Amino acid sequence: VLTFVQAITEAVRRSSDALLLVSIPKSEIEVGGLGGQKALRILSNTIGRVESIWKPVTSEESFEIVRRRLFDKVKDAGARDATINAFQEMYRKNDGDYPRGVKEANYRQRMLSAYPIHPELFDRLYKDWSTLENFQRTRGVLRLMANVIHELWKSSDSSLMIMPSTIPLWKDFVRDEILRYLPAAQNWTAIVETDIDGEKSKPFELERDFTTLKPYEASRRVARAIFMGSAPSVAMQGTRGLDEKHLHLATVQPGQPVAIYNDALRRMTDKLTYLYNDTTRYWYDTRPTVNRMAQERAESISEESLRQEEETRLRSVKGTDFAAYHIAPESSADVPDDDRLRVIVFSPMYPHSSKSSMNTSALEVAKTFLENRGQHLRHHKNMLVFIAADADEAQKWAESLRQYLAWKSIDAEKATLNLDTQQTNQITTNLKKYHDLVQTRMQECYTWLIYPTQPNSLSKEMVYNAERIKGSNDNFYRRAFQKLQSIEALITEWDAEMMVDTLEQYLWEGGNHITTTKLWHNLTHYCYFPRLSNQEVLKATLQRGVSKPTDTPFGYASHVEGDTAYVGLVLGKPTTVDFDGHAVIVRPDVAREVLAQHTPPPVTPVPTNATGVVNPPSAMGGAVGHAPVVTPTSAPRPVRKTRFHASVKINPTRPLPQLEQVVVEVLQHLTSLQGATVEVTLDIAVSRPDGFDDKTVMLVRENSTTLKFDQHSFED
């Protein structure tokens, strides 16, 4: 054969009108082993003496070869040009979403040459797939594209051009044709079926679950484009896969929003087992990602771990508007009963929903907390408000919390899991991603404010109002406080006249005055009264009202003796209001009447002569030089009680409930007073006619000594 080749090359060289064309295979596999390689070297040397080397086929020439072999000439050039112009217009208007150069004239020329195949598909085949040892640049592309075009024609595909995202990988003969070039083709078959294309694939499930993706086949198109751009790559490559701009170029057609494909990509990154990503690049690999491990761990997170993380996140939210905050209390006994404004944040286990607003677990729990404190009735009901999760958003928050805890556990074990650098980076990225997502969804979750009201004092039924507190503010405490203010369910500044108008039927309670302490007590106890944020609001209101010079709404006295002796009575003048149990506000008409009774009469001027000397009594015809002055006398301030003592019998069989009631109802009021010294002594007296046995005597004596009783003894 070599002798023949040498002879024919000499003959052609001598001929004036003959040309010898020699096509040498590029692939070493096609050369035929060591013997073939030796023959190729000799053949190249023989021909090389007389050869004129042509350039290898370029990508653009390959476009023409494939197009001419698979398609007739374009019969409707106007339709072709309109399609290409639409693509070019899309690239120009959305320049930031596509690679540089695609809106230029030379790229338009490439689109004309390759039409109806998109140049991006040829780029992937000639730049990525041609790097595979057994992939033939021309014959391989021709055979693959023939199968692709045949299937698209059979299925009446309506795509404007044939793109990487339109390769019908769900068809066995197309899938097998392209996978046979890949190492570990059997592994890739399973990956295509589960993570890329077909009715059993996860991208197909995403399109079924999310109706916005289905009309565009968005997730499957994205998956095909990533596969075509990443399957031929190898793990040793420094840069793998497709970036987002080339992904857009491989999927988006004129008239389609880029955001739909971005949404599909985001959802796929969370769900797919073999899809990797590193910042803005995406690729498939035959090794499962840590996504699968995270998904399995998320499904196994215990309810207890979930509740602990929920409470931790809720406690991280700081508030300054309310006096006290209670995060997911286990029972009503955990919430004190006093006159401070308290907000209770319910666990997501007790959500609220507008769909069933009359009977939700949040309203049921709110009723329990409002009516009781443990086993006792709650008194300061008007100082409680509640924040509850939305039922639908609570499920989303729980899902993101499970994902966060799963990634957190993987991060804690990454040293022992033998992960590579990319997987470690993926853990770091997802840990931050789900941490931020948890914080965002928590604010989206807690969007219900619940507060109690009563129509009037005669109504025994409590009304539990539920208001939405959505907003841009990232603190649900602040949103709740602002909502209470805007709907006047919470007062932070109160006009004195409005206070009197609001409380007229309850304020004086049939009398002429009410102590400031009792007024505050009523406002905090009864939900048919306005809700004040704190006692300082009432104090400021009273001080403004008393000091008003005209139309003063009420008077103020430091204390009352009897029923009408108002000591230190003030009306229309500035004063300091106290909440000491003695200070009172007085009806304005009564206050004016009392003050009028104690106003001294006008003093008669003393007569003088022209020189200013006082006239003697004889000159005036009387014994007195001027009229007497009536000076109101104030009654002495009563002596206050300075000591309290009491004794009470306790049921010895069940002492704890009664002792707790004594502490709550009596001791707490006394120990809260500044300067009060409180001592509590427990007296125990036990008698038994038959006497005490030795074992009981020994046990009681030892325990009494251990508990440091002041004195204890058994007597005859």
Short mmCIF file of C-alpha atoms in Angstrom, two decimals, residues 556-561 565-569 578-584 633-641:
data_model
loop_
_atom_site.label_atom_id
_atom_site.label_comp_id
_atom_site.label_asym_id
_atom_site.label_seq_id
_atom_site.Cartn_x
_atom_site.Cartn_y
_atom_site.Cartn_z
CA TYR A 556 -56.50 66.64 92.08
CA ALA A 557 -55.96 66.13 95.83
CA SER A 558 -53.16 64.38 97.68
CA HIS A 559 -55.66 62.51 99.88
CA VAL A 560 -59.19 62.62 101.25
CA GLU A 561 -60.42 62.81 104.82
CA ALA A 565 -62.27 66.93 102.88
CA TYR A 566 -59.83 67.09 99.97
CA VAL A 567 -56.35 67.83 101.26
CA GLY A 568 -54.05 69.70 98.88
CA LEU A 569 -56.83 70.22 96.33
CA ASP A 578 -48.87 60.48 92.66
CA PHE A 579 -49.98 56.85 92.54
CA ASP A 580 -49.65 56.11 96.25
CA GLY A 581 -53.12 54.76 96.96
CA HIS A 582 -54.31 58.04 98.56
CA ALA A 583 -54.12 60.63 95.76
CA VAL A 584 -57.43 61.24 93.98
CA THR A 633 -57.74 75.61 107.87
CA SER A 634 -56.49 72.37 106.41
CA ALA A 635 -57.14 69.22 108.32
CA PRO A 636 -54.01 67.44 109.51
CA ARG A 637 -52.75 64.67 107.20
CA PRO A 638 -53.89 61.30 108.57
CA VAL A 639 -51.35 59.02 110.11
CA ARG A 640 -50.74 56.17 107.66
CA LYS A 641 -50.69 52.56 108.73
#
